[in-house]
Amino acid sequence: MTTHPATLSPTTATALTTCGAALTAFSTYLPWTWTTAFPGNLTITGYPGGLQLFTLIGAALTLIQLLAGHGIPGLRWLNPARTHTPALLLATGTLATTWYTLIAIAVQLGGLVNLEPGGAVAAIAPLITLTGTLALAHHHATEDHTHQDRTTTATAALLRTARTLLNGPGSHTPPPPRPLPAPAGIAIIAAVFALALYVLTYGIGTAYGELFTGFLLLAAFTTAALFKAGLITRLRHLTHQHRHVTITAAFLTAALFPLTQDTDEYTLIIVNILIFATVALGLNVVVGLAGLLDLGYVAFLGVGAYTAALVSGSTASTLHVHFPFWAAALTGAAASLIFGIVIGAPTLRLRGDYLAIVTLGFGEIFRIAVGNLNGESGPSLTNGPNGIPNIPDLALGSYHFGNTHSLAGITLTPFANYYFLMLLITVIVVLVFSRAGNSRIGRAWIAIREDETAATAMGINSFRLKLLAFALGATLAGLAGTVQAHVAQTVVPEQYVFAGPVPPNSAFLLAAVILGGMGTISGPLLGAALLYLIPAKLQFLQDYQLLAFGIALILLMRFRPEGLIPSRRQQLEFHDTTDNRPDDGVQLTKAEA
């Protein structure tokens, strides 16, 4: 008869977790397979390699959070919430990473026979750790529900523990942080951004898909554990106290990224992520603030890209003009603005599904139209399905983006030049979105999103404001499209479809906004980064990424419908404020949000 986790005493659960974590760490010093055919060389005794390193890190972090949850002096600051949920999350992440590795070995090498005894230890040890942390989390959740029936079955108790894990730490919210001297707070902020840069650089630079998958699994569970421990809450308080320092540190961290790269391979990925994220922020104005479901938004990106390609001196351009970059960027943004007004004026009187269908039609009309403007089916303008190739590199004065430059001893490669340009444009778009969202117009957009009929009854001109949101979102997308055309050096109609294997497209842009969190700034940035980076690193997902993202969205709607980084208003709308509290540990009413 097996022991149910809920029946273990806290002392036994602590001992079980400690032994399991120690055994898990020990297993990484044993060989997991006998052959080097699996990447990472997991055949060495006495030294962790490849994916074993993530298992070792996960076991160590689980043990540290276990001690911090018990209030061990010197480690209490790592768990301000005084809960064992972070240890449970880290144990789950360690189990997921380890079992993924073992399953990948069996699948790629042809069966479980390819596992060494160290692999068997690695399979069992995380289960022991998870059992102990489940029991600890159960006892912690039971303390929060002392008013409930004491005869509750063990299974029901574990279900209650799972709900507590998903919805938040309950009444165990972090106590108010003690004031820190300004230099100490600034040093902590700098250290956090430096660590974030290191983790990002390591993740993007992972050598093979299996290693990136293991990194992604452990990083996701570790991030969730940091939230539940209350460390993210403490960091938020600190960044609010030193807002200007935080903004400066964030910009410097982003600016340092290309300097950590030896080649342009990963810098190009980040450039495309910034383009994708900028367009997603523009869509967030339309969907997140104004509540207008636009399924053809990628067409505005295409308008900006085609306009820039036509006026930037391409040998395939039918206009035979060569504007400087600033003029090409303004022309592309203006063309998208005009298209946004022309399309929005007759359609924005529609609502809901009808508006979505019309915008979806506009996106397809744009793709078909540029494919027919080849001099045969229509006027000679876009070279039809062949697109406009040979778009020259940008040049700002004498600074040519296609050349390698050396500034103050720092070498800037061509894609590093585009990275800094796109970083500047992203900052501008973030400022525009922030100012617009916090303005009187932004509040009117939110009112329209919540209830257009009520907003109109209060005197808001809903049509004019919806058209303004549509035009602003189109302009931001067009601005990003001008840079995309020069980075890709070609534009073709197939780049601007509703759904396809290569982002950005309308489906992925909408998924980035929903996944990250509508109406926020950091949400679409994170959503765009994940949706672009994961397919770029996991090539085997190219044929299945739409299925994978569909499943991800279904799970998100079930467990976190407000998105990964939600606004406080949406968090309150999707969760009962009497039972579930926001991640910052402060119980708010809707009026306060």
JSON list of N, CA, C and O in Angstrom, two decimals, residues 415-439:
[
{"chain": "A", "resi": 415, "resn": "PHE", "atom": "N", "xyz": [24.14, 43.45, -38.26]},
{"chain": "A", "resi": 415, "resn": "PHE", "atom": "CA", "xyz": [22.87, 43.23, -37.56]},
{"chain": "A", "resi": 415, "resn": "PHE", "atom": "C", "xyz": [22.86, 43.89, -36.19]},
{"chain": "A", "resi": 415, "resn": "PHE", "atom": "O", "xyz": [21.79, 44.18, -35.65]},
{"chain": "A", "resi": 416, "resn": "ALA", "atom": "N", "xyz": [24.03, 44.14, -35.62]},
{"chain": "A", "resi": 416, "resn": "ALA", "atom": "CA", "xyz": [24.07, 44.93, -34.39]},
{"chain": "A", "resi": 416, "resn": "ALA", "atom": "C", "xyz": [23.62, 46.36, -34.67]},
{"chain": "A", "resi": 416, "resn": "ALA", "atom": "O", "xyz": [22.94, 46.98, -33.83]},
{"chain": "A", "resi": 417, "resn": "ASN", "atom": "N", "xyz": [23.96, 46.88, -35.83]},
{"chain": "A", "resi": 417, "resn": "ASN", "atom": "CA", "xyz": [23.48, 48.21, -36.21]},
{"chain": "A", "resi": 417, "resn": "ASN", "atom": "C", "xyz": [21.96, 48.24, -36.29]},
{"chain": "A", "resi": 417, "resn": "ASN", "atom": "O", "xyz": [21.32, 49.17, -35.76]},
{"chain": "A", "resi": 418, "resn": "TYR", "atom": "N", "xyz": [21.39, 47.24, -36.94]},
{"chain": "A", "resi": 418, "resn": "TYR", "atom": "CA", "xyz": [19.93, 47.17, -37.03]},
{"chain": "A", "resi": 418, "resn": "TYR", "atom": "C", "xyz": [19.31, 46.93, -35.65]},
{"chain": "A", "resi": 418, "resn": "TYR", "atom": "O", "xyz": [18.20, 47.40, -35.37]},
{"chain": "A", "resi": 419, "resn": "TYR", "atom": "N", "xyz": [20.01, 46.19, -34.81]},
{"chain": "A", "resi": 419, "resn": "TYR", "atom": "CA", "xyz": [19.49, 45.94, -33.46]},
{"chain": "A", "resi": 419, "resn": "TYR", "atom": "C", "xyz": [19.32, 47.25, -32.69]},
{"chain": "A", "resi": 419, "resn": "TYR", "atom": "O", "xyz": [18.27, 47.49, -32.08]},
{"chain": "A", "resi": 420, "resn": "PHE", "atom": "N", "xyz": [20.34, 48.09, -32.73]},
{"chain": "A", "resi": 420, "resn": "PHE", "atom": "CA", "xyz": [20.25, 49.35, -32.00]},
{"chain": "A", "resi": 420, "resn": "PHE", "atom": "C", "xyz": [19.17, 50.27, -32.59]},
{"chain": "A", "resi": 420, "resn": "PHE", "atom": "O", "xyz": [18.47, 50.98, -31.85]},
{"chain": "A", "resi": 421, "resn": "LEU", "atom": "N", "xyz": [19.03, 50.26, -33.92]},
{"chain": "A", "resi": 421, "resn": "LEU", "atom": "CA", "xyz": [17.97, 51.05, -34.54]},
{"chain": "A", "resi": 421, "resn": "LEU", "atom": "C", "xyz": [16.60, 50.54, -34.10]},
{"chain": "A", "resi": 421, "resn": "LEU", "atom": "O", "xyz": [15.72, 51.33, -33.73]},
{"chain": "A", "resi": 422, "resn": "MET", "atom": "N", "xyz": [16.42, 49.22, -34.13]},
{"chain": "A", "resi": 422, "resn": "MET", "atom": "CA", "xyz": [15.12, 48.67, -33.76]},
{"chain": "A", "resi": 422, "resn": "MET", "atom": "C", "xyz": [14.85, 48.84, -32.28]},
{"chain": "A", "resi": 422, "resn": "MET", "atom": "O", "xyz": [13.70, 49.02, -31.87]},
{"chain": "A", "resi": 423, "resn": "LEU", "atom": "N", "xyz": [15.90, 48.82, -31.46]},
{"chain": "A", "resi": 423, "resn": "LEU", "atom": "CA", "xyz": [15.74, 49.07, -30.03]},
{"chain": "A", "resi": 423, "resn": "LEU", "atom": "C", "xyz": [15.24, 50.49, -29.79]},
{"chain": "A", "resi": 423, "resn": "LEU", "atom": "O", "xyz": [14.35, 50.71, -28.96]},
{"chain": "A", "resi": 424, "resn": "LEU", "atom": "N", "xyz": [15.78, 51.44, -30.54]},
{"chain": "A", "resi": 424, "resn": "LEU", "atom": "CA", "xyz": [15.33, 52.83, -30.42]},
{"chain": "A", "resi": 424, "resn": "LEU", "atom": "C", "xyz": [13.87, 52.96, -30.84]},
{"chain": "A", "resi": 424, "resn": "LEU", "atom": "O", "xyz": [13.07, 53.64, -30.17]},
{"chain": "A", "resi": 425, "resn": "ILE", "atom": "N", "xyz": [13.49, 52.30, -31.94]},
{"chain": "A", "resi": 425, "resn": "ILE", "atom": "CA", "xyz": [12.11, 52.36, -32.41]},
{"chain": "A", "resi": 425, "resn": "ILE", "atom": "C", "xyz": [11.18, 51.70, -31.39]},
{"chain": "A", "resi": 425, "resn": "ILE", "atom": "O", "xyz": [10.07, 52.20, -31.13]},
{"chain": "A", "resi": 426, "resn": "THR", "atom": "N", "xyz": [11.62, 50.59, -30.79]},
{"chain": "A", "resi": 426, "resn": "THR", "atom": "CA", "xyz": [10.80, 49.93, -29.77]},
{"chain": "A", "resi": 426, "resn": "THR", "atom": "C", "xyz": [10.57, 50.84, -28.58]},
{"chain": "A", "resi": 426, "resn": "THR", "atom": "O", "xyz": [9.46, 50.91, -28.02]},
{"chain": "A", "resi": 427, "resn": "VAL", "atom": "N", "xyz": [11.61, 51.56, -28.15]},
{"chain": "A", "resi": 427, "resn": "VAL", "atom": "CA", "xyz": [11.46, 52.50, -27.04]},
{"chain": "A", "resi": 427, "resn": "VAL", "atom": "C", "xyz": [10.45, 53.59, -27.39]},
{"chain": "A", "resi": 427, "resn": "VAL", "atom": "O", "xyz": [9.60, 53.97, -26.57]},
{"chain": "A", "resi": 428, "resn": "ILE", "atom": "N", "xyz": [10.50, 54.07, -28.63]},
{"chain": "A", "resi": 428, "resn": "ILE", "atom": "CA", "xyz": [9.56, 55.10, -29.06]},
{"chain": "A", "resi": 428, "resn": "ILE", "atom": "C", "xyz": [8.13, 54.56, -29.03]},
{"chain": "A", "resi": 428, "resn": "ILE", "atom": "O", "xyz": [7.20, 55.22, -28.55]},
{"chain": "A", "resi": 429, "resn": "VAL", "atom": "N", "xyz": [7.95, 53.35, -29.54]},
{"chain": "A", "resi": 429, "resn": "VAL", "atom": "CA", "xyz": [6.61, 52.74, -29.56]},
{"chain": "A", "resi": 429, "resn": "VAL", "atom": "C", "xyz": [6.10, 52.52, -28.14]},
{"chain": "A", "resi": 429, "resn": "VAL", "atom": "O", "xyz": [4.91, 52.74, -27.85]},
{"chain": "A", "resi": 430, "resn": "VAL", "atom": "N", "xyz": [6.98, 52.07, -27.24]},
{"chain": "A", "resi": 430, "resn": "VAL", "atom": "CA", "xyz": [6.58, 51.88, -25.84]},
{"chain": "A", "resi": 430, "resn": "VAL", "atom": "C", "xyz": [6.14, 53.20, -25.22]},
{"chain": "A", "resi": 430, "resn": "VAL", "atom": "O", "xyz": [5.13, 53.26, -24.50]},
{"chain": "A", "resi": 431, "resn": "LEU", "atom": "N", "xyz": [6.87, 54.27, -25.50]},
{"chain": "A", "resi": 431, "resn": "LEU", "atom": "CA", "xyz": [6.49, 55.59, -24.97]},
{"chain": "A", "resi": 431, "resn": "LEU", "atom": "C", "xyz": [5.15, 56.03, -25.53]},
{"chain": "A", "resi": 431, "resn": "LEU", "atom": "O", "xyz": [4.30, 56.56, -24.79]},
{"chain": "A", "resi": 432, "resn": "VAL", "atom": "N", "xyz": [4.93, 55.82, -26.82]},
{"chain": "A", "resi": 432, "resn": "VAL", "atom": "CA", "xyz": [3.65, 56.19, -27.43]},
{"chain": "A", "resi": 432, "resn": "VAL", "atom": "C", "xyz": [2.52, 55.40, -26.80]},
{"chain": "A", "resi": 432, "resn": "VAL", "atom": "O", "xyz": [1.47, 55.96, -26.45]},
{"chain": "A", "resi": 433, "resn": "PHE", "atom": "N", "xyz": [2.72, 54.09, -26.66]},
{"chain": "A", "resi": 433, "resn": "PHE", "atom": "CA", "xyz": [1.66, 53.26, -26.07]},
{"chain": "A", "resi": 433, "resn": "PHE", "atom": "C", "xyz": [1.38, 53.66, -24.63]},
{"chain": "A", "resi": 433, "resn": "PHE", "atom": "O", "xyz": [0.23, 53.76, -24.20]},
{"chain": "A", "resi": 434, "resn": "SER", "atom": "N", "xyz": [2.45, 53.92, -23.87]},
{"chain": "A", "resi": 434, "resn": "SER", "atom": "CA", "xyz": [2.28, 54.28, -22.46]},
{"chain": "A", "resi": 434, "resn": "SER", "atom": "C", "xyz": [1.53, 55.60, -22.32]},
{"chain": "A", "resi": 434, "resn": "SER", "atom": "O", "xyz": [0.60, 55.73, -21.52]},
{"chain": "A", "resi": 435, "resn": "ARG", "atom": "N", "xyz": [1.95, 56.60, -23.09]},
{"chain": "A", "resi": 435, "resn": "ARG", "atom": "CA", "xyz": [1.29, 57.90, -23.02]},
{"chain": "A", "resi": 435, "resn": "ARG", "atom": "C", "xyz": [-0.16, 57.82, -23.49]},
{"chain": "A", "resi": 435, "resn": "ARG", "atom": "O", "xyz": [-1.06, 58.43, -22.89]},
{"chain": "A", "resi": 436, "resn": "ALA", "atom": "N", "xyz": [-0.39, 57.07, -24.56]},
{"chain": "A", "resi": 436, "resn": "ALA", "atom": "CA", "xyz": [-1.76, 56.95, -25.08]},
{"chain": "A", "resi": 436, "resn": "ALA", "atom": "C", "xyz": [-2.66, 56.20, -24.09]},
{"chain": "A", "resi": 436, "resn": "ALA", "atom": "O", "xyz": [-3.81, 56.60, -23.85]},
{"chain": "A", "resi": 437, "resn": "GLY", "atom": "N", "xyz": [-2.14, 55.12, -23.51]},
{"chain": "A", "resi": 437, "resn": "GLY", "atom": "CA", "xyz": [-2.96, 54.33, -22.60]},
{"chain": "A", "resi": 437, "resn": "GLY", "atom": "C", "xyz": [-3.32, 55.05, -21.32]},
{"chain": "A", "resi": 437, "resn": "GLY", "atom": "O", "xyz": [-4.39, 54.82, -20.74]},
{"chain": "A", "resi": 438, "resn": "ASN", "atom": "N", "xyz": [-2.44, 55.95, -20.85]},
{"chain": "A", "resi": 438, "resn": "ASN", "atom": "CA", "xyz": [-2.69, 56.68, -19.61]},
{"chain": "A", "resi": 438, "resn": "ASN", "atom": "C", "xyz": [-3.36, 58.03, -19.82]},
{"chain": "A", "resi": 438, "resn": "ASN", "atom": "O", "xyz": [-3.59, 58.77, -18.86]},
{"chain": "A", "resi": 439, "resn": "SER", "atom": "N", "xyz": [-3.68, 58.34, -21.05]},
{"chain": "A", "resi": 439, "resn": "SER", "atom": "CA", "xyz": [-4.27, 59.64, -21.36]},
{"chain": "A", "resi": 439, "resn": "SER", "atom": "C", "xyz": [-5.80, 59.56, -21.26]},
{"chain": "A", "resi": 439, "resn": "SER", "atom": "O", "xyz": [-6.38, 58.50, -21.01]}
]
